[in-house]
mmCIF file with all atom_site columns, C-alpha atoms in Angstrom:
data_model
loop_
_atom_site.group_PDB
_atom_site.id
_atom_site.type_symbol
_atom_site.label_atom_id
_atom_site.label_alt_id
_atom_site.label_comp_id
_atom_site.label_asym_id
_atom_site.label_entity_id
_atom_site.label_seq_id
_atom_site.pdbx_PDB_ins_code
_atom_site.Cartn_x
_atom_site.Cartn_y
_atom_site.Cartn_z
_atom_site.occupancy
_atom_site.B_iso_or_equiv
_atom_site.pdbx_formal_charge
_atom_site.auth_seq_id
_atom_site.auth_comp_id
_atom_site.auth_asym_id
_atom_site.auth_atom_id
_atom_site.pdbx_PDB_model_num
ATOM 1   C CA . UNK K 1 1   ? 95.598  153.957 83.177  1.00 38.00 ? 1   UNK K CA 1
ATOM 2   C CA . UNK K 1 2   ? 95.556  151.247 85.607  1.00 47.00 ? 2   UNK K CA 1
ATOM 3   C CA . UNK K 1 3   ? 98.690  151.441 86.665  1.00 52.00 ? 3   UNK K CA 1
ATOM 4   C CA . UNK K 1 4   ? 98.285  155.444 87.301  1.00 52.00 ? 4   UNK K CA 1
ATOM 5   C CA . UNK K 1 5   ? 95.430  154.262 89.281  1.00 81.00 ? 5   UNK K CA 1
ATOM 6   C CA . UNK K 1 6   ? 97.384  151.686 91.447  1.00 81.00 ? 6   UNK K CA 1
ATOM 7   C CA . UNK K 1 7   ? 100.422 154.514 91.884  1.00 83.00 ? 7   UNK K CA 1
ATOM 8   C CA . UNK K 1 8   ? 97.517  157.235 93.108  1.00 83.00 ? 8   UNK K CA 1
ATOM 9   C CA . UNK K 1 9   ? 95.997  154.188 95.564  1.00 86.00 ? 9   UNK K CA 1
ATOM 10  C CA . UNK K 1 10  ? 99.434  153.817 97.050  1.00 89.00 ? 10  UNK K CA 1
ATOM 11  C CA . UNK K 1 11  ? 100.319 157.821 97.433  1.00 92.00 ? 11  UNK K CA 1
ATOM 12  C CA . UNK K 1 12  ? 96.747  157.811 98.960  1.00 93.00 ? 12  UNK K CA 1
ATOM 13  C CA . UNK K 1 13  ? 97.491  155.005 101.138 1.00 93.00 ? 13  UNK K CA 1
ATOM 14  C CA . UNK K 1 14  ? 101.062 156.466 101.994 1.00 94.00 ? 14  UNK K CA 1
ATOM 15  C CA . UNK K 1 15  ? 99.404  159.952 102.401 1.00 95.00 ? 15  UNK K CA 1
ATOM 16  C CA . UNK K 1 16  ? 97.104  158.301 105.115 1.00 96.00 ? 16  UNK K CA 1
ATOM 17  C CA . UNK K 1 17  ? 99.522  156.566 107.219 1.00 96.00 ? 17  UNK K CA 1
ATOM 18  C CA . UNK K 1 18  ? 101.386 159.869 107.411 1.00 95.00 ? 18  UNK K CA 1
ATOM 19  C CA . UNK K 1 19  ? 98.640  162.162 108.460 1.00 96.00 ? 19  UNK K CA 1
ATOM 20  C CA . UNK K 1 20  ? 98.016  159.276 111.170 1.00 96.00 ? 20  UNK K CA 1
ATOM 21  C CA . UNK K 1 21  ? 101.535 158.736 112.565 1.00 95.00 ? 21  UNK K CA 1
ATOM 22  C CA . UNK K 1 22  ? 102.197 162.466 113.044 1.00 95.00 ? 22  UNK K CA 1
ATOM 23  C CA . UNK K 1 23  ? 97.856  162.889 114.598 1.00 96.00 ? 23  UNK K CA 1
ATOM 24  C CA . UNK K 1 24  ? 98.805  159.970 116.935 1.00 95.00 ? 24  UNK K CA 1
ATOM 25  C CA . UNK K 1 25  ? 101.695 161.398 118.069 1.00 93.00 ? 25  UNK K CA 1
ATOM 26  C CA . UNK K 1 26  ? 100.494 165.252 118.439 1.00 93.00 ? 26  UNK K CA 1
ATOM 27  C CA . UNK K 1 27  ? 96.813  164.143 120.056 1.00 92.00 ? 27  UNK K CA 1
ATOM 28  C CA . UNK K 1 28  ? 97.367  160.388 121.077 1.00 91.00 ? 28  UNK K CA 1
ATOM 29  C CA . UNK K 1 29  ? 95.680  157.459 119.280 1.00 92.00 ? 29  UNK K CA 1
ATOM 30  C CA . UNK K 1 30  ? 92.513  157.245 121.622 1.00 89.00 ? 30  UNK K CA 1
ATOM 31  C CA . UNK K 1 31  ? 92.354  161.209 120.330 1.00 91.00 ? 31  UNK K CA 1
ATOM 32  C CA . UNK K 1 32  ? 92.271  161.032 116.572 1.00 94.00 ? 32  UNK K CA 1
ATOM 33  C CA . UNK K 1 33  ? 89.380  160.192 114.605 1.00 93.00 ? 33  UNK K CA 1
ATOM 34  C CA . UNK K 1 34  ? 89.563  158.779 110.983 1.00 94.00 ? 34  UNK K CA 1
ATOM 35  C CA . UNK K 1 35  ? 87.748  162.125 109.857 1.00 95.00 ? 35  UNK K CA 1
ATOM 36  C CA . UNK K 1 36  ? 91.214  163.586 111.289 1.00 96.00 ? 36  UNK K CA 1
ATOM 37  C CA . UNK K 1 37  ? 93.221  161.894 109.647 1.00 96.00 ? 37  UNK K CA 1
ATOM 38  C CA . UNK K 1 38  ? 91.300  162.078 106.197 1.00 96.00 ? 38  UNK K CA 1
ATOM 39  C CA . UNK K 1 39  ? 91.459  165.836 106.576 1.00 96.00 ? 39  UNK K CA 1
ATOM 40  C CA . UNK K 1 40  ? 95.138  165.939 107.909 1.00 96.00 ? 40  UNK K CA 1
ATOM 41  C CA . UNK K 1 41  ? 95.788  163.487 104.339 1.00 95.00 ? 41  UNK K CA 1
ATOM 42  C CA . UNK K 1 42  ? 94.001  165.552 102.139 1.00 94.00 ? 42  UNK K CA 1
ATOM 43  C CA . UNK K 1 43  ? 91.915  162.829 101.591 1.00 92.00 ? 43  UNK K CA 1
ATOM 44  C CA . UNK K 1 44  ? 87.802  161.855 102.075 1.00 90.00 ? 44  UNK K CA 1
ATOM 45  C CA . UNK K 1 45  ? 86.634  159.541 104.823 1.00 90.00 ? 45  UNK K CA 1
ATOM 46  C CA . UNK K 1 46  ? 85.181  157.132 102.255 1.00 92.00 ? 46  UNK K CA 1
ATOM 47  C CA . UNK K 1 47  ? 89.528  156.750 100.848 1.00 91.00 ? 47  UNK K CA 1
ATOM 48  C CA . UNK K 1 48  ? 90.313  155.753 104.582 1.00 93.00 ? 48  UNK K CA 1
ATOM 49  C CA . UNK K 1 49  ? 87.836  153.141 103.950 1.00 93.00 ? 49  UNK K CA 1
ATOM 50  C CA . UNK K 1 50  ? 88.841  151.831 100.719 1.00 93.00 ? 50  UNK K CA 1
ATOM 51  C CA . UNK K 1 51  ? 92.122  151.166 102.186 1.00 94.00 ? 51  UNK K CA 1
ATOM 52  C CA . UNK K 1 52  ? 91.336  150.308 106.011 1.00 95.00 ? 52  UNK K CA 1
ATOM 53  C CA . UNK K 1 53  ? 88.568  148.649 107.792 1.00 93.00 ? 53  UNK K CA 1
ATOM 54  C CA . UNK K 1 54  ? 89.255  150.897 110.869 1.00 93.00 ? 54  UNK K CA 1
ATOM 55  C CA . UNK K 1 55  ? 91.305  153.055 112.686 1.00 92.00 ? 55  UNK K CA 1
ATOM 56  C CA . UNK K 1 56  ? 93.072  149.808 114.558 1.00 92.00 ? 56  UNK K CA 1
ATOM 57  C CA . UNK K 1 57  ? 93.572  148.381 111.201 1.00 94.00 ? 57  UNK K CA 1
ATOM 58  C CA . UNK K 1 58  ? 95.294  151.785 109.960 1.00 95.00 ? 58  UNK K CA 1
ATOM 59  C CA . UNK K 1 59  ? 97.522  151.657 113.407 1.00 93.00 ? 59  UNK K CA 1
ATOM 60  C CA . UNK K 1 60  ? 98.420  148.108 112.973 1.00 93.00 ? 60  UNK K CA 1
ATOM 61  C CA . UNK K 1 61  ? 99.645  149.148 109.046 1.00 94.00 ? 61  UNK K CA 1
ATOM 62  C CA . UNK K 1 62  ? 101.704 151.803 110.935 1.00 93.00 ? 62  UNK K CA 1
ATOM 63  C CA . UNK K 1 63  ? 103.246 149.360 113.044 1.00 92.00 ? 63  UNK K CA 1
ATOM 64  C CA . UNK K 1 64  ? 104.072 146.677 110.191 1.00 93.00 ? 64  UNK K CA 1
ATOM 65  C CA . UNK K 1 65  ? 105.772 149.701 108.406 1.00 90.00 ? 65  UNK K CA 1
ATOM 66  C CA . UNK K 1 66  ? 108.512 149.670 110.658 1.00 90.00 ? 66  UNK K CA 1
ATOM 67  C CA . UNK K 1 67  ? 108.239 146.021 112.637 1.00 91.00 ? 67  UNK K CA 1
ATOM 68  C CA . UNK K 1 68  ? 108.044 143.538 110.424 1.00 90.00 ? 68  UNK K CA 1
ATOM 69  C CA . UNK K 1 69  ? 111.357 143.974 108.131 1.00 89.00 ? 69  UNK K CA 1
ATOM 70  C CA . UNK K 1 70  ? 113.103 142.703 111.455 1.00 92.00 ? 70  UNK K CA 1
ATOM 71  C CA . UNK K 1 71  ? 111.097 139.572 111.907 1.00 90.00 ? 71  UNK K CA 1
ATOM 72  C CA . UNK K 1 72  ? 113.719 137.829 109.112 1.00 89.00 ? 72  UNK K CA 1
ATOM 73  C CA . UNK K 1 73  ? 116.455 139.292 110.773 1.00 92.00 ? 73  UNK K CA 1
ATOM 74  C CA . UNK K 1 74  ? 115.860 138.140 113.963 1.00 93.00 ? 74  UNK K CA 1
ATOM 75  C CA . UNK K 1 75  ? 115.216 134.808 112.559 1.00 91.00 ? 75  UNK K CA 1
ATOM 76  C CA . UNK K 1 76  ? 118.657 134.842 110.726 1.00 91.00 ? 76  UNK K CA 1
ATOM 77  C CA . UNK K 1 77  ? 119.722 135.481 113.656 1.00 92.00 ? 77  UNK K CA 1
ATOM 78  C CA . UNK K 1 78  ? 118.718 132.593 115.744 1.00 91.00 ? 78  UNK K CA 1
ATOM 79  C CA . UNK K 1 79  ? 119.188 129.945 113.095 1.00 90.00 ? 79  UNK K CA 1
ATOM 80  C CA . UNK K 1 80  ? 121.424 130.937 110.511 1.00 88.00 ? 80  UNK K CA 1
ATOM 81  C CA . UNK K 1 81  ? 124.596 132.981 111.749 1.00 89.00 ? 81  UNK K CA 1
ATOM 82  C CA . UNK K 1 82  ? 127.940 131.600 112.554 1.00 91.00 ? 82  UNK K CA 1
ATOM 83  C CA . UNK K 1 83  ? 128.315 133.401 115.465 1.00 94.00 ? 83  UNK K CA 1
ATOM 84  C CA . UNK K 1 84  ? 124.601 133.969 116.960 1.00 95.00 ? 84  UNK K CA 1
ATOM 85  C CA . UNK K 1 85  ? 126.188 136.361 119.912 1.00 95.00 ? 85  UNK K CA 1
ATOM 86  C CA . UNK K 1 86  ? 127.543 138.897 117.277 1.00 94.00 ? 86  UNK K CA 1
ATOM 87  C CA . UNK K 1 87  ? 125.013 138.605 115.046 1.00 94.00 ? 87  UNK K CA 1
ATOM 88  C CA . UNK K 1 88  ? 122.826 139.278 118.129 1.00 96.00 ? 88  UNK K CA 1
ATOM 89  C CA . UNK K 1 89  ? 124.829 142.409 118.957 1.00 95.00 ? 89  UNK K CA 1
ATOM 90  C CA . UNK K 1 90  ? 124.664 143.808 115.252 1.00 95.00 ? 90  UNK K CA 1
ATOM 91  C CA . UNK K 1 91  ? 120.975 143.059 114.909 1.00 95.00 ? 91  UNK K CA 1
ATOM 92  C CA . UNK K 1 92  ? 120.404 145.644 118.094 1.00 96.00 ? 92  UNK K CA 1
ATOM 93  C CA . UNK K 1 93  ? 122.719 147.841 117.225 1.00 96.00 ? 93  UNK K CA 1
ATOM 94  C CA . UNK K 1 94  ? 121.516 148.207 113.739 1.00 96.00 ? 94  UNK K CA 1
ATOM 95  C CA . UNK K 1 95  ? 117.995 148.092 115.375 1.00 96.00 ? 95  UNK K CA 1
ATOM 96  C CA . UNK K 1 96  ? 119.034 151.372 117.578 1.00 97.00 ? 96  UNK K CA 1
ATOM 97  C CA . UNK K 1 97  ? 120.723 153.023 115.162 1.00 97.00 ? 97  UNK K CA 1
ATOM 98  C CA . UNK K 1 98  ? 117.520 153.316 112.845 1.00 96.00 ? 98  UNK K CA 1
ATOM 99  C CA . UNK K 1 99  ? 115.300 154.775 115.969 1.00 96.00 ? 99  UNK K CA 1
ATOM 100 C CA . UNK K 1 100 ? 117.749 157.604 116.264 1.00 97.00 ? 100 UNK K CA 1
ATOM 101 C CA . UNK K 1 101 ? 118.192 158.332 112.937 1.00 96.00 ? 101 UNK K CA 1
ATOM 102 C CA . UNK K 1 102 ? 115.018 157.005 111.142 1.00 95.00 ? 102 UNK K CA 1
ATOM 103 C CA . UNK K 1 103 ? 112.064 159.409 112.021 1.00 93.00 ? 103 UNK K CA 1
ATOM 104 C CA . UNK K 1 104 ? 109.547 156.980 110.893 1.00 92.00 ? 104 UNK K CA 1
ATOM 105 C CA . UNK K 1 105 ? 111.131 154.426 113.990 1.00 94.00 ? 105 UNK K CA 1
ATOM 106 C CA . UNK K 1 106 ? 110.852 156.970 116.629 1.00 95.00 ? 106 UNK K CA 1
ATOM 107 C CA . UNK K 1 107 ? 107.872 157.867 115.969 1.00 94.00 ? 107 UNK K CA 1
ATOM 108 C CA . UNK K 1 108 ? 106.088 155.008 115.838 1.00 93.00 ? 108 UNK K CA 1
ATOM 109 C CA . UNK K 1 109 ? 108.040 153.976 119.249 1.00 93.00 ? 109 UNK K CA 1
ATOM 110 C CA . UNK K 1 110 ? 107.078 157.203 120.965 1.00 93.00 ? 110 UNK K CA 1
ATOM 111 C CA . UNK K 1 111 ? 103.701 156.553 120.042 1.00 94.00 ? 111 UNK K CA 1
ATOM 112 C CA . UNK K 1 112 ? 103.671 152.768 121.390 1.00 92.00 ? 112 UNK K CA 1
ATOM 113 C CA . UNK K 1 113 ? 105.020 154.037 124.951 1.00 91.00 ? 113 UNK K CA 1
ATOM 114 C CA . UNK K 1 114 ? 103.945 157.259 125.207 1.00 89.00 ? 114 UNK K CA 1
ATOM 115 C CA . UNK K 1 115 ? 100.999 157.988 122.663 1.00 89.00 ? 115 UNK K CA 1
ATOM 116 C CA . UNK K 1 116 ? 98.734  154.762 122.894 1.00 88.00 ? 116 UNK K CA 1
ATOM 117 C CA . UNK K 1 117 ? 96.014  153.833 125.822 1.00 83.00 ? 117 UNK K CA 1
ATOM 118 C CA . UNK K 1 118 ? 95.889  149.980 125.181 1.00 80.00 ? 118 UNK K CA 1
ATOM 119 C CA . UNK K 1 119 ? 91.962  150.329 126.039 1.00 79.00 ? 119 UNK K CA 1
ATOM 120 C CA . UNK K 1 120 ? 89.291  148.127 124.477 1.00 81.00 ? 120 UNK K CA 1
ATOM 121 C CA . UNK K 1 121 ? 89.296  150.049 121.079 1.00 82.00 ? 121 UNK K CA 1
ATOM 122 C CA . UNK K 1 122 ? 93.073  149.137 120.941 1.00 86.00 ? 122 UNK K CA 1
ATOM 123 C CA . UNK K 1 123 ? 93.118  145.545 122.317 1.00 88.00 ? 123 UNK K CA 1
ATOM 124 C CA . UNK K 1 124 ? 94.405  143.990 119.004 1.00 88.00 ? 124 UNK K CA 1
ATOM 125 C CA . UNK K 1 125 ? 97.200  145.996 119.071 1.00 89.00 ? 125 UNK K CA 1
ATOM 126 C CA . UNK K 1 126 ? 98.119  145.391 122.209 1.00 90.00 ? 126 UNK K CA 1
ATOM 127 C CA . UNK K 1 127 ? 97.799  141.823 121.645 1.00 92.00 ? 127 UNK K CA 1
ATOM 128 C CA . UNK K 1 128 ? 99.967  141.618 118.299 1.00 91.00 ? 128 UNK K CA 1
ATOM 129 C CA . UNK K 1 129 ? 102.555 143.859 120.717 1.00 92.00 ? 129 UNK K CA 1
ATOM 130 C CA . UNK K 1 130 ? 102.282 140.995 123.572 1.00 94.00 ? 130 UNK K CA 1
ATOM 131 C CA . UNK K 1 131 ? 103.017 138.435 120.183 1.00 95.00 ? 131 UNK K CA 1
ATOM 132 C CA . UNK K 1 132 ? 105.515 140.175 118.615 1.00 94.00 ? 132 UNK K CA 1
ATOM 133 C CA . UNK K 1 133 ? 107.862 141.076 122.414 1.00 95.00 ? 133 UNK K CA 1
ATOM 134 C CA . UNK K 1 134 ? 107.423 137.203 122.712 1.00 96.00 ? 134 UNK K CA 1
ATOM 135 C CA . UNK K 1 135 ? 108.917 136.105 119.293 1.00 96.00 ? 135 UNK K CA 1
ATOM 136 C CA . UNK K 1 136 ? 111.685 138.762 119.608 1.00 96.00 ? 136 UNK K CA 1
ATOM 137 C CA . UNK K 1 137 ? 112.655 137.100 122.646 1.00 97.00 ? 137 UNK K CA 1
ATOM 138 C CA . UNK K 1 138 ? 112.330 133.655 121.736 1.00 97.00 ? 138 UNK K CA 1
ATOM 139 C CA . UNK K 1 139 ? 114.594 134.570 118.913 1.00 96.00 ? 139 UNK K CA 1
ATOM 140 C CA . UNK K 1 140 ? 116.766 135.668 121.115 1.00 97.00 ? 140 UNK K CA 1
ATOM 141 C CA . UNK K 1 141 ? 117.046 133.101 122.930 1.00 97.00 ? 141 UNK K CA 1
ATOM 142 C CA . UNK K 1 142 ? 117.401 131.130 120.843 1.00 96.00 ? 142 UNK K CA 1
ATOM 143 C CA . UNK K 1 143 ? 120.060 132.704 119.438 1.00 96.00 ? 143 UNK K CA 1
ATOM 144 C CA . UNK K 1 144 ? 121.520 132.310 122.881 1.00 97.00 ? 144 UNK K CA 1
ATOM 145 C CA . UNK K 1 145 ? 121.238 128.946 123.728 1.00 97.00 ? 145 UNK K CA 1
ATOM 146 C CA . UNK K 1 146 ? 123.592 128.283 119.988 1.00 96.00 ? 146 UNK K CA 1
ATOM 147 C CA . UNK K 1 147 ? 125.817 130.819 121.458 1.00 96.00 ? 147 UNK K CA 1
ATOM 148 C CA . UNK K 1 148 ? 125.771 128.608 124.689 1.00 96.00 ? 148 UNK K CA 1
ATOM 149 C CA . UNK K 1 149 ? 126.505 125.275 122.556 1.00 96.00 ? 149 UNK K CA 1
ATOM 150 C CA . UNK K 1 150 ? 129.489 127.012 121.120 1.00 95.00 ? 150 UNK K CA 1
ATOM 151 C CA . UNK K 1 151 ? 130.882 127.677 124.224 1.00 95.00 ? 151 UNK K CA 1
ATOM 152 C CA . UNK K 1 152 ? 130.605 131.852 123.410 1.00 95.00 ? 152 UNK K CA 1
ATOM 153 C CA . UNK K 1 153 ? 129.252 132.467 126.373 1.00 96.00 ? 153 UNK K CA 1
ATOM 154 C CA . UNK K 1 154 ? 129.698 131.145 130.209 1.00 96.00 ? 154 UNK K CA 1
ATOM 155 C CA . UNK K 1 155 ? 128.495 127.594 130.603 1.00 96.00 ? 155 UNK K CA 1
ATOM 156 C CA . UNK K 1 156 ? 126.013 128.134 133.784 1.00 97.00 ? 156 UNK K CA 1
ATOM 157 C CA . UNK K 1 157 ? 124.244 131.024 131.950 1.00 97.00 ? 157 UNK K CA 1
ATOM 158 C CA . UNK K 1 158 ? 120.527 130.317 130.804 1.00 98.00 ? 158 UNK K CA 1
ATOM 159 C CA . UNK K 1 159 ? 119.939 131.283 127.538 1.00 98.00 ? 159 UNK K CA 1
ATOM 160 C CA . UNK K 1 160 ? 116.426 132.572 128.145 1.00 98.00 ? 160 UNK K CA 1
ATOM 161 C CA . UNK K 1 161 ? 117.120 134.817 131.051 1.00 98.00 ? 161 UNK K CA 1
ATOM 162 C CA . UNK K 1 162 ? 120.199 136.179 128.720 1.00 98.00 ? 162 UNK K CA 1
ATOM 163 C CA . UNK K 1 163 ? 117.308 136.991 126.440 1.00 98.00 ? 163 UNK K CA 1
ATOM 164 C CA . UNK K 1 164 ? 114.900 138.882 128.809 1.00 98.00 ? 164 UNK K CA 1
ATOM 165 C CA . UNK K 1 165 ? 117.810 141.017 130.112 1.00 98.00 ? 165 UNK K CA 1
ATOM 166 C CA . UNK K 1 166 ? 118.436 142.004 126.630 1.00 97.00 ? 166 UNK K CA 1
ATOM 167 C CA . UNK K 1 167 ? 115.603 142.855 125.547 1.00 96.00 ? 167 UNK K CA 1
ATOM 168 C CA . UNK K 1 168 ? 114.701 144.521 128.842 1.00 97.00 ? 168 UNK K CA 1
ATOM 169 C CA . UNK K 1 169 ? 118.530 146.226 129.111 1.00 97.00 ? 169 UNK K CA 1
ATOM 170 C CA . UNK K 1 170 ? 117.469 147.468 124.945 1.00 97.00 ? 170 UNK K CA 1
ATOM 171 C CA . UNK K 1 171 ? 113.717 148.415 125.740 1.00 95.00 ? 171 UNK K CA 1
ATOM 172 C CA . UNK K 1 172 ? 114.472 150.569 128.975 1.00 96.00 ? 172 UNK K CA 1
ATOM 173 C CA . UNK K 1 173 ? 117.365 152.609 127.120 1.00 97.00 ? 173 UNK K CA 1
ATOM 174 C CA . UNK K 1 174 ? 115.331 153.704 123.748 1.00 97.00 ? 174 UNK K CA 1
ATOM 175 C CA . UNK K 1 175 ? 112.336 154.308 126.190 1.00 95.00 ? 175 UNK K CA 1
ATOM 176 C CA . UNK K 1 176 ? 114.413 156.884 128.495 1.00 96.00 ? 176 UNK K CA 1
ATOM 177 C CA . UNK K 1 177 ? 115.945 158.580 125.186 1.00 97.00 ? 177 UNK K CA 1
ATOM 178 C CA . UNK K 1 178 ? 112.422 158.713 124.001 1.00 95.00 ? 178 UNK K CA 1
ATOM 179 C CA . UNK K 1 179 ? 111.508 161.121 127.056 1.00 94.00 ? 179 UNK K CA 1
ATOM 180 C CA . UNK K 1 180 ? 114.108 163.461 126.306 1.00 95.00 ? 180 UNK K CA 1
ATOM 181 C CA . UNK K 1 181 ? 116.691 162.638 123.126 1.00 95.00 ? 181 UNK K CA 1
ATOM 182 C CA . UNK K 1 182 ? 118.994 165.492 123.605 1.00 96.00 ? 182 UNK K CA 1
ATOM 183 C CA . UNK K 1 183 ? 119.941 163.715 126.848 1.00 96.00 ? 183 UNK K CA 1
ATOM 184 C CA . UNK K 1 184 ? 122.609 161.324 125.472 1.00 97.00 ? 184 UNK K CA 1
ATOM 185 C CA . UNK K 1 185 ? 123.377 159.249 122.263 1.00 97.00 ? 185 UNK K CA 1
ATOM 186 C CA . UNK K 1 186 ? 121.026 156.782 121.783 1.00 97.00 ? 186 UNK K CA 1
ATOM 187 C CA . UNK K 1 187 ? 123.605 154.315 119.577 1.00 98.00 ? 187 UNK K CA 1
ATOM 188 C CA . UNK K 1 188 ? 126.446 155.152 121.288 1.00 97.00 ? 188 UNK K CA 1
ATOM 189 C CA . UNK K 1 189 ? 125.585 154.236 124.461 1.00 97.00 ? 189 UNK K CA 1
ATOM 190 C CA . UNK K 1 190 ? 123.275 151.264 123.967 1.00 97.00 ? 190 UNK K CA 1
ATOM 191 C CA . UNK K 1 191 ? 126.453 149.739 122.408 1.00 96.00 ? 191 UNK K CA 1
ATOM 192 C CA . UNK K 1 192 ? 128.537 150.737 125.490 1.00 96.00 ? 192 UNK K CA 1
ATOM 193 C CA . UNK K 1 193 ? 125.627 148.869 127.495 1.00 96.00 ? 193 UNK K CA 1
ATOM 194 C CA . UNK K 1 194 ? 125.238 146.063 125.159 1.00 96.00 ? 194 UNK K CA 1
ATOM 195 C CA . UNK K 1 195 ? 129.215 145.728 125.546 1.00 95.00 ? 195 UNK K CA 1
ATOM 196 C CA . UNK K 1 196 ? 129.524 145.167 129.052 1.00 95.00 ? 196 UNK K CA 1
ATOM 197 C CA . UNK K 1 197 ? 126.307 143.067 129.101 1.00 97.00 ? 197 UNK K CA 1
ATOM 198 C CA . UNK K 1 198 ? 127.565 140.627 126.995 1.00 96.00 ? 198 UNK K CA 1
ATOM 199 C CA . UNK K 1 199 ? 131.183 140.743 128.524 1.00 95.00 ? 199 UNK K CA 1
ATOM 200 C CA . UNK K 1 200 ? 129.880 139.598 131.688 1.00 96.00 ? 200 UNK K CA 1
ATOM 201 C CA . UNK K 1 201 ? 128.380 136.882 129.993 1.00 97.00 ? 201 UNK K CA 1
ATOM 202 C CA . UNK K 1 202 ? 131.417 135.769 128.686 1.00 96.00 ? 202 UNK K CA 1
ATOM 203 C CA . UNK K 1 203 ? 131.241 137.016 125.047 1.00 96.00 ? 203 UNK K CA 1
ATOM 204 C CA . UNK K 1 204 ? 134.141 139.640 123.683 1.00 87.00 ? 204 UNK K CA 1
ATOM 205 C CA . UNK K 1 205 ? 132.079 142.211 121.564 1.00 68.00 ? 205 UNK K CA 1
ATOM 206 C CA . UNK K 1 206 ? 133.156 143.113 118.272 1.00 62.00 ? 206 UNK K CA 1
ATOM 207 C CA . UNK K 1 207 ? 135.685 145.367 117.745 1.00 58.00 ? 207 UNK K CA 1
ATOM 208 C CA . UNK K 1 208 ? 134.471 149.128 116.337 1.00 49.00 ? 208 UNK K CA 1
ATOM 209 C CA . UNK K 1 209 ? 136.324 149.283 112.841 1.00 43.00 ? 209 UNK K CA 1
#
């Protein structure tokens, strides 16, 4: 019986995150109340309680969902790899690849950019956001500055601005597809991009099997 009960808690808990991540993306985050979402769920306000304090603490469990499986990788990444530049480029790929084709990543994505008024009510989130774009790019750079012992990429490059252009070159291409995804494809292009970044910075991308 108790482990029917723990299977039922999860399917509840799943249920929840669900009705939230398709409410904040219909109304906005500022515009759904935890009654909606225990309605949308099937589910009684007192079950959002028993599995989060409050509607920031049910975002933030949307967020981990998807985010923090690519903590390790990026740390792999910057410490661990061969070849830091390639593993670089696979980690983003990989990284674009499941927006476009994982619903679960664009939709938490659309509702991060396009969704979500970091007001007061939301100010943890936007704070673990602030956290999390900093460690990504530290990694990065990292990852960079290995690259730059191993002579992978030009010598007078700095690893950290390598880094922010990444990220930034990354960030501004899944936000445009976001707007309008019939426009062009995602993956295929942000490799293109990613490509010629890294070719001016000295580094021969991978060759597509």
């Amino acid at each position: 019986m108790a482990r029917k009960t723990r299977e039922d808690a999860l399917k509840t808990r799943d249920a929840l995150l669900h009705a939230a991540e398709w409410l904040f993306q219909e109304k906005g985050v500022s515009h759904t109340s935890l009654d909606d979402i225990a309605r949308a769920a099937g589910c009684t306000r007192g079950a959002v309680y028993w599995h989060f304090r409050n509607k920031v603490d049910l975002f933030s469990a949307l967020v981990d969902r998807v985010q923090l499986p690519l903590f390790d990788q990026a740390e792999q990444v910057a410490t661990r790899c061969a070849d830091p530049i390639g593993a670089l480029h696979h980690f983003c790929i990989n990284a674009v690849r499941d927006i476009e084709e994982n619903p679960q990543s664009r939709n938490l994505l659309d509702i991060l950019f396009n969704r979500c008024e970091f007001v007061a009510e939301l100010a943890e989130v936007e704070r673990r956001q602030r956290e999390r774009t900093r460690f990504f790019i530290d990694r990065h750079t990292a990852a960079f500055r290995r690259g730059h012992a191993l002579g992978l990429i030009h010598a007078d490059l700095d690893p950290a601005t390598c880094a922010r252009m990444l990220h930034s070159m990354i960030l501004g291409m899944v936000r445009t597809w976001l707007m309008e995804p019939a426009a062009f494809p995602l993956t295929q292009e942000a490799t293109e991009a990613l490509n010629q970044l890294l070719r001016g910075f000295g580094y021969p991308p991978p060759t597509a099997p």
